[in-house]
Amino acid sequence: MLGSCERERVHTRRIVCEAYRRRDGLWEIEATVIDEKGEDMPFRSRPRVRPGETLHHIAIVVLIDDDAVIHDVATRMGTVPWTECPQSQAAYRRLVGLKVGSGFMREARERVGGVEGCTHLTDLLVQIGNTYTQAIWPTRITRQFAAEPDPRKWTDTRAVAFVGGCAAWRRDGDTLRQEYPELAEEFAAKRDGG
């Protein structure tokens, strides 16, 4: 892909995210990171990590409602490099009440960043937010269409908040014209001064 050159795998990071719709109406989002070494990783204060061994196998599970508010948080630290790592888990309870959306990561880092948190758990929060958005989107869009077929009149703008955020969802692109022709017309009229 990048040209032919001999290479050796030295590290593998796996991030797995799963979303579950619960019978109580809440969403359970779980993100896991596993770091596996492909070469010796020496330390001065602990035994080295050998090829094929994991350095991290940690997870965070967040319970979120339809309005994107966090109701509960749990963490698991199966494999960690340092004995101090599990001390960070309690800090993630501070996320309860926080809303996933604009400014989420800034606020999350204020609550759990720095020496009280875990860099890897905090990084997984980005994936929690993305996975929640992907999981709830079909429900959100179905509800919006059921309540109002014209997306220009939707009260929950989160259902189309991604418009203008990437190449596929350009305001003047084919995807928008095909999926939401009403919005495409509205954006075209604004662009043309109408």
PDB file of C-alpha atoms in Angstrom:
ATOM      1  CA  MET A   1       0.000   0.000   0.000  1.00  0.00           C
ATOM      2  CA  LEU A   2       2.780   2.448   0.888  1.00  0.00           C
ATOM      3  CA  GLY A   3       5.402   0.780  -1.243  1.00  0.00           C
ATOM      4  CA  SER A   4       7.294  -2.414  -0.790  1.00  0.00           C
ATOM      5  CA  CYS A   5       9.614  -2.565   2.148  1.00  0.00           C
ATOM      6  CA  GLU A   6      10.265  -5.340   4.621  1.00  0.00           C
ATOM      7  CA  ARG A   7       8.585  -4.659   7.940  1.00  0.00           C
ATOM      8  CA  GLU A   8       8.243  -6.144  11.392  1.00  0.00           C
ATOM      9  CA  ARG A   9       5.158  -5.814  13.593  1.00  0.00           C
ATOM     10  CA  VAL A  10       6.172  -4.253  16.912  1.00  0.00           C
ATOM     11  CA  HIS A  11       2.790  -3.351  18.405  1.00  0.00           C
ATOM     12  CA  THR A  12      -0.907  -4.063  17.889  1.00  0.00           C
ATOM     13  CA  ARG A  13      -3.644  -1.927  19.396  1.00  0.00           C
ATOM     14  CA  ARG A  14      -7.193  -3.227  19.216  1.00  0.00           C
ATOM     15  CA  ILE A  15     -10.122  -1.028  20.111  1.00  0.00           C
ATOM     16  CA  VAL A  16     -13.503  -2.721  20.188  1.00  0.00           C
ATOM     17  CA  CYS A  17     -16.718  -0.820  20.825  1.00  0.00           C
ATOM     18  CA  GLU A  18     -20.126  -2.380  21.334  1.00  0.00           C
ATOM     19  CA  ALA A  19     -23.504  -0.777  21.872  1.00  0.00           C
ATOM     20  CA  TYR A  20     -26.510  -2.407  23.491  1.00  0.00           C
ATOM     21  CA  ARG A  21     -30.097  -1.191  23.716  1.00  0.00           C
ATOM     22  CA  ARG A  22     -31.392  -2.209  27.113  1.00  0.00           C
ATOM     23  CA  ARG A  23     -34.966  -3.112  28.003  1.00  0.00           C
ATOM     24  CA  ASP A  24     -35.061  -0.233  30.485  1.00  0.00           C
ATOM     25  CA  GLY A  25     -34.647   2.209  27.561  1.00  0.00           C
ATOM     26  CA  LEU A  26     -31.010   3.066  28.250  1.00  0.00           C
ATOM     27  CA  TRP A  27     -27.987   2.484  26.022  1.00  0.00           C
ATOM     28  CA  GLU A  28     -24.997   0.545  27.305  1.00  0.00           C
ATOM     29  CA  ILE A  29     -21.828   1.435  25.416  1.00  0.00           C
ATOM     30  CA  GLU A  30     -18.632  -0.509  26.033  1.00  0.00           C
ATOM     31  CA  ALA A  31     -15.167   0.360  24.703  1.00  0.00           C
ATOM     32  CA  THR A  32     -12.135  -1.879  25.182  1.00  0.00           C
ATOM     33  CA  VAL A  33      -8.483  -1.324  24.326  1.00  0.00           C
ATOM     34  CA  ILE A  34      -5.901  -4.092  24.083  1.00  0.00           C
ATOM     35  CA  ASP A  35      -2.238  -3.307  23.471  1.00  0.00           C
ATOM     36  CA  GLU A  36      -0.152  -6.330  22.465  1.00  0.00           C
ATOM     37  CA  LYS A  37       3.592  -6.097  22.075  1.00  0.00           C
ATOM     38  CA  GLY A  38       5.398  -7.545  19.064  1.00  0.00           C
ATOM     39  CA  GLU A  39       8.844  -7.099  20.563  1.00  0.00           C
ATOM     40  CA  ASP A  40      10.380  -7.016  24.042  1.00  0.00           C
ATOM     41  CA  MET A  41       9.443  -3.960  26.056  1.00  0.00           C
ATOM     42  CA  PRO A  42      12.011  -3.507  28.829  1.00  0.00           C
ATOM     43  CA  PHE A  43      11.351  -1.672  32.073  1.00  0.00           C
ATOM     44  CA  ARG A  44      13.607  -0.700  34.944  1.00  0.00           C
ATOM     45  CA  SER A  45      11.078  -1.272  37.722  1.00  0.00           C
ATOM     46  CA  ARG A  46       9.098  -4.322  36.567  1.00  0.00           C
ATOM     47  CA  PRO A  47       9.483  -7.410  34.393  1.00  0.00           C
ATOM     48  CA  ARG A  48       9.649  -6.793  30.672  1.00  0.00           C
ATOM     49  CA  VAL A  49       6.655  -7.392  28.438  1.00  0.00           C
ATOM     50  CA  ARG A  50       7.477 -10.117  25.909  1.00  0.00           C
ATOM     51  CA  PRO A  51       6.256 -10.446  22.310  1.00  0.00           C
ATOM     52  CA  GLY A  52       2.659 -11.655  22.260  1.00  0.00           C
ATOM     53  CA  GLU A  53       1.948 -10.360  25.779  1.00  0.00           C
ATOM     54  CA  THR A  54      -0.468  -7.543  26.494  1.00  0.00           C
ATOM     55  CA  LEU A  55       0.470  -4.280  28.120  1.00  0.00           C
ATOM     56  CA  HIS A  56      -3.120  -3.015  28.408  1.00  0.00           C
ATOM     57  CA  HIS A  57      -6.466  -4.771  28.410  1.00  0.00           C
ATOM     58  CA  ILE A  58      -8.888  -2.246  29.856  1.00  0.00           C
ATOM     59  CA  ALA A  59     -12.491  -1.245  29.258  1.00  0.00           C
ATOM     60  CA  ILE A  60     -15.036   1.383  30.138  1.00  0.00           C
ATOM     61  CA  VAL A  61     -18.807   0.864  30.074  1.00  0.00           C
ATOM     62  CA  VAL A  62     -21.146   3.842  30.055  1.00  0.00           C
ATOM     63  CA  LEU A  63     -24.925   3.866  30.525  1.00  0.00           C
ATOM     64  CA  ILE A  64     -26.546   6.669  28.486  1.00  0.00           C
ATOM     65  CA  ASP A  65     -30.149   7.748  27.907  1.00  0.00           C
ATOM     66  CA  ASP A  66     -31.845   8.914  24.686  1.00  0.00           C
ATOM     67  CA  ASP A  67     -30.938  12.513  25.538  1.00  0.00           C
ATOM     68  CA  ALA A  68     -27.219  11.575  25.680  1.00  0.00           C
ATOM     69  CA  VAL A  69     -26.944  11.975  29.471  1.00  0.00           C
ATOM     70  CA  ILE A  70     -24.618   9.560  31.262  1.00  0.00           C
ATOM     71  CA  HIS A  71     -26.346   7.631  34.061  1.00  0.00           C
ATOM     72  CA  ASP A  72     -23.599   5.263  35.166  1.00  0.00           C
ATOM     73  CA  VAL A  73     -19.983   4.342  34.442  1.00  0.00           C
ATOM     74  CA  ALA A  74     -17.959   1.220  35.160  1.00  0.00           C
ATOM     75  CA  THR A  75     -14.362   0.367  34.288  1.00  0.00           C
ATOM     76  CA  ARG A  76     -12.347  -2.851  34.072  1.00  0.00           C
ATOM     77  CA  MET A  77      -8.605  -3.181  34.178  1.00  0.00           C
ATOM     78  CA  GLY A  78      -7.656  -6.745  33.293  1.00  0.00           C
ATOM     79  CA  THR A  79      -4.039  -6.056  32.326  1.00  0.00           C
ATOM     80  CA  VAL A  80      -2.220  -2.844  33.218  1.00  0.00           C
ATOM     81  CA  PRO A  81       1.476  -1.984  33.330  1.00  0.00           C
ATOM     82  CA  TRP A  82       1.545  -0.403  36.789  1.00  0.00           C
ATOM     83  CA  THR A  83       0.054  -1.236  40.186  1.00  0.00           C
ATOM     84  CA  GLU A  84      -1.207   2.352  40.462  1.00  0.00           C
ATOM     85  CA  CYS A  85      -3.382   2.125  37.329  1.00  0.00           C
ATOM     86  CA  PRO A  86      -6.522   0.720  39.046  1.00  0.00           C
ATOM     87  CA  GLN A  87      -6.526   3.697  41.436  1.00  0.00           C
ATOM     88  CA  SER A  88      -7.849   5.826  38.562  1.00  0.00           C
ATOM     89  CA  GLN A  89     -11.089   3.873  38.117  1.00  0.00           C
ATOM     90  CA  ALA A  90     -13.118   5.705  40.783  1.00  0.00           C
ATOM     91  CA  ALA A  91     -12.590   9.046  39.016  1.00  0.00           C
ATOM     92  CA  TYR A  92     -14.771   7.950  36.091  1.00  0.00           C
ATOM     93  CA  ARG A  93     -17.876   8.056  38.273  1.00  0.00           C
ATOM     94  CA  ARG A  94     -17.513  11.854  37.924  1.00  0.00           C
ATOM     95  CA  LEU A  95     -18.847  11.492  34.376  1.00  0.00           C
ATOM     96  CA  VAL A  96     -22.336  10.696  35.668  1.00  0.00           C
ATOM     97  CA  GLY A  97     -24.646  13.532  34.613  1.00  0.00           C
ATOM     98  CA  LEU A  98     -22.416  14.649  31.737  1.00  0.00           C
ATOM     99  CA  LYS A  99     -24.021  14.902  28.294  1.00  0.00           C
ATOM    100  CA  VAL A 100     -22.401  13.326  25.233  1.00  0.00           C
ATOM    101  CA  GLY A 101     -22.227  15.906  22.448  1.00  0.00           C
ATOM    102  CA  SER A 102     -20.580  19.236  21.786  1.00  0.00           C
ATOM    103  CA  GLY A 103     -17.900  19.912  24.402  1.00  0.00           C
ATOM    104  CA  PHE A 104     -18.137  16.382  25.827  1.00  0.00           C
ATOM    105  CA  MET A 105     -14.432  15.581  25.701  1.00  0.00           C
ATOM    106  CA  ARG A 106     -13.388  18.969  27.072  1.00  0.00           C
ATOM    107  CA  GLU A 107     -15.676  18.508  30.074  1.00  0.00           C
ATOM    108  CA  ALA A 108     -14.686  14.846  30.478  1.00  0.00           C
ATOM    109  CA  ARG A 109     -10.993  15.765  30.571  1.00  0.00           C
ATOM    110  CA  GLU A 110     -11.732  18.420  33.198  1.00  0.00           C
ATOM    111  CA  ARG A 111     -13.433  15.767  35.340  1.00  0.00           C
ATOM    112  CA  VAL A 112     -11.101  12.793  34.859  1.00  0.00           C
ATOM    113  CA  GLY A 113      -7.962  14.047  33.116  1.00  0.00           C
ATOM    114  CA  GLY A 114      -4.535  14.381  34.590  1.00  0.00           C
ATOM    115  CA  VAL A 115      -3.135  12.319  37.433  1.00  0.00           C
ATOM    116  CA  GLU A 116      -6.510  11.192  38.785  1.00  0.00           C
ATOM    117  CA  GLY A 117      -7.514   9.468  35.560  1.00  0.00           C
ATOM    118  CA  CYS A 118      -6.110   6.966  33.071  1.00  0.00           C
ATOM    119  CA  THR A 119      -4.960   8.213  29.670  1.00  0.00           C
ATOM    120  CA  HIS A 120      -6.303   5.108  27.947  1.00  0.00           C
ATOM    121  CA  LEU A 121      -9.727   5.142  29.613  1.00  0.00           C
ATOM    122  CA  THR A 122     -10.074   8.853  28.863  1.00  0.00           C
ATOM    123  CA  ASP A 123      -9.086   8.278  25.222  1.00  0.00           C
ATOM    124  CA  LEU A 124     -11.776   5.587  24.986  1.00  0.00           C
ATOM    125  CA  LEU A 125     -14.400   8.216  25.815  1.00  0.00           C
ATOM    126  CA  VAL A 126     -14.088   9.532  22.248  1.00  0.00           C
ATOM    127  CA  GLN A 127     -15.038   6.053  21.060  1.00  0.00           C
ATOM    128  CA  ILE A 128     -17.883   5.877  23.595  1.00  0.00           C
ATOM    129  CA  GLY A 129     -19.352   9.080  22.138  1.00  0.00           C
ATOM    130  CA  ASN A 130     -18.929   7.931  18.538  1.00  0.00           C
ATOM    131  CA  THR A 131     -20.390   4.496  19.239  1.00  0.00           C
ATOM    132  CA  TYR A 132     -23.375   5.974  21.090  1.00  0.00           C
ATOM    133  CA  THR A 133     -24.037   8.285  18.132  1.00  0.00           C
ATOM    134  CA  GLN A 134     -23.895   5.391  15.684  1.00  0.00           C
ATOM    135  CA  ALA A 135     -26.105   3.221  17.887  1.00  0.00           C
ATOM    136  CA  ILE A 136     -28.862   5.760  18.524  1.00  0.00           C
ATOM    137  CA  TRP A 137     -28.941   7.288  15.045  1.00  0.00           C
ATOM    138  CA  PRO A 138     -31.428   4.795  13.491  1.00  0.00           C
ATOM    139  CA  THR A 139     -33.776   5.283  16.455  1.00  0.00           C
ATOM    140  CA  ARG A 140     -33.384   9.065  16.364  1.00  0.00           C
ATOM    141  CA  ILE A 141     -33.948   9.353  12.609  1.00  0.00           C
ATOM    142  CA  THR A 142     -36.959   7.004  12.665  1.00  0.00           C
ATOM    143  CA  ARG A 143     -38.575   9.085  15.430  1.00  0.00           C
ATOM    144  CA  GLN A 144     -37.906  12.314  13.553  1.00  0.00           C
ATOM    145  CA  PHE A 145     -39.460  11.034  10.310  1.00  0.00           C
ATOM    146  CA  ALA A 146     -42.457   9.660  12.228  1.00  0.00           C
ATOM    147  CA  ALA A 147     -43.055  13.024  13.904  1.00  0.00           C
ATOM    148  CA  GLU A 148     -42.308  15.200  10.859  1.00  0.00           C
ATOM    149  CA  PRO A 149     -41.400  14.024   7.331  1.00  0.00           C
ATOM    150  CA  ASP A 150     -39.674  17.319   6.428  1.00  0.00           C
ATOM    151  CA  PRO A 151     -36.170  17.443   8.012  1.00  0.00           C
ATOM    152  CA  ARG A 152     -36.181  21.264   7.784  1.00  0.00           C
ATOM    153  CA  LYS A 153     -38.838  21.252  10.520  1.00  0.00           C
ATOM    154  CA  TRP A 154     -37.168  18.763  12.862  1.00  0.00           C
ATOM    155  CA  THR A 155     -36.835  19.975  16.416  1.00  0.00           C
ATOM    156  CA  ASP A 156     -34.026  17.511  17.195  1.00  0.00           C
ATOM    157  CA  THR A 157     -31.240  18.816  14.964  1.00  0.00           C
ATOM    158  CA  ARG A 158     -28.855  16.118  16.240  1.00  0.00           C
ATOM    159  CA  ALA A 159     -30.432  13.779  13.682  1.00  0.00           C
ATOM    160  CA  VAL A 160     -28.686  15.712  10.880  1.00  0.00           C
ATOM    161  CA  ALA A 161     -25.867  17.403  12.779  1.00  0.00           C
ATOM    162  CA  PHE A 162     -23.284  15.559  10.643  1.00  0.00           C
ATOM    163  CA  VAL A 163     -24.296  17.479   7.494  1.00  0.00           C
ATOM    164  CA  GLY A 164     -21.335  19.563   6.397  1.00  0.00           C
ATOM    165  CA  GLY A 165     -18.941  17.526   8.514  1.00  0.00           C
ATOM    166  CA  CYS A 166     -17.283  15.329   5.880  1.00  0.00           C
ATOM    167  CA  ALA A 167     -16.812  14.792   2.140  1.00  0.00           C
ATOM    168  CA  ALA A 168     -19.844  12.507   1.817  1.00  0.00           C
ATOM    169  CA  TRP A 169     -22.176  14.882   3.636  1.00  0.00           C
ATOM    170  CA  ARG A 170     -21.232  18.119   1.873  1.00  0.00           C
ATOM    171  CA  ARG A 171     -24.025  20.676   1.818  1.00  0.00           C
ATOM    172  CA  ASP A 172     -23.792  20.734  -1.978  1.00  0.00           C
ATOM    173  CA  GLY A 173     -23.182  17.011  -2.437  1.00  0.00           C
ATOM    174  CA  ASP A 174     -25.040  14.092  -3.938  1.00  0.00           C
ATOM    175  CA  THR A 175     -25.536  12.271  -0.629  1.00  0.00           C
ATOM    176  CA  LEU A 176     -27.485  15.182   0.850  1.00  0.00           C
ATOM    177  CA  ARG A 177     -29.515  15.634  -2.343  1.00  0.00           C
ATOM    178  CA  GLN A 178     -30.453  11.947  -2.292  1.00  0.00           C
ATOM    179  CA  GLU A 179     -31.073  11.465   1.424  1.00  0.00           C
ATOM    180  CA  TYR A 180     -32.462  14.871   2.404  1.00  0.00           C
ATOM    181  CA  PRO A 181     -33.457  16.771  -0.749  1.00  0.00           C
ATOM    182  CA  GLU A 182     -35.342  19.347   1.348  1.00  0.00           C
ATOM    183  CA  LEU A 183     -32.160  20.273   3.201  1.00  0.00           C
ATOM    184  CA  ALA A 184     -30.144  20.350  -0.018  1.00  0.00           C
ATOM    185  CA  GLU A 185     -32.660  22.799  -1.492  1.00  0.00           C
ATOM    186  CA  GLU A 186     -32.533  24.956   1.645  1.00  0.00           C
ATOM    187  CA  PHE A 187     -28.709  25.066   1.633  1.00  0.00           C
ATOM    188  CA  ALA A 188     -28.674  25.851  -2.111  1.00  0.00           C
ATOM    189  CA  ALA A 189     -31.142  28.705  -1.614  1.00  0.00           C
ATOM    190  CA  LYS A 190     -29.028  30.181   1.209  1.00  0.00           C
ATOM    191  CA  ARG A 191     -25.883  29.844  -0.883  1.00  0.00           C
ATOM    192  CA  ASP A 192     -27.546  31.527  -3.881  1.00  0.00           C
ATOM    193  CA  GLY A 193     -28.882  34.351  -1.709  1.00  0.00           C
ATOM    194  CA  GLY A 194     -32.490  33.120  -1.549  1.00  0.00           C
TER     195      GLY A 194
END
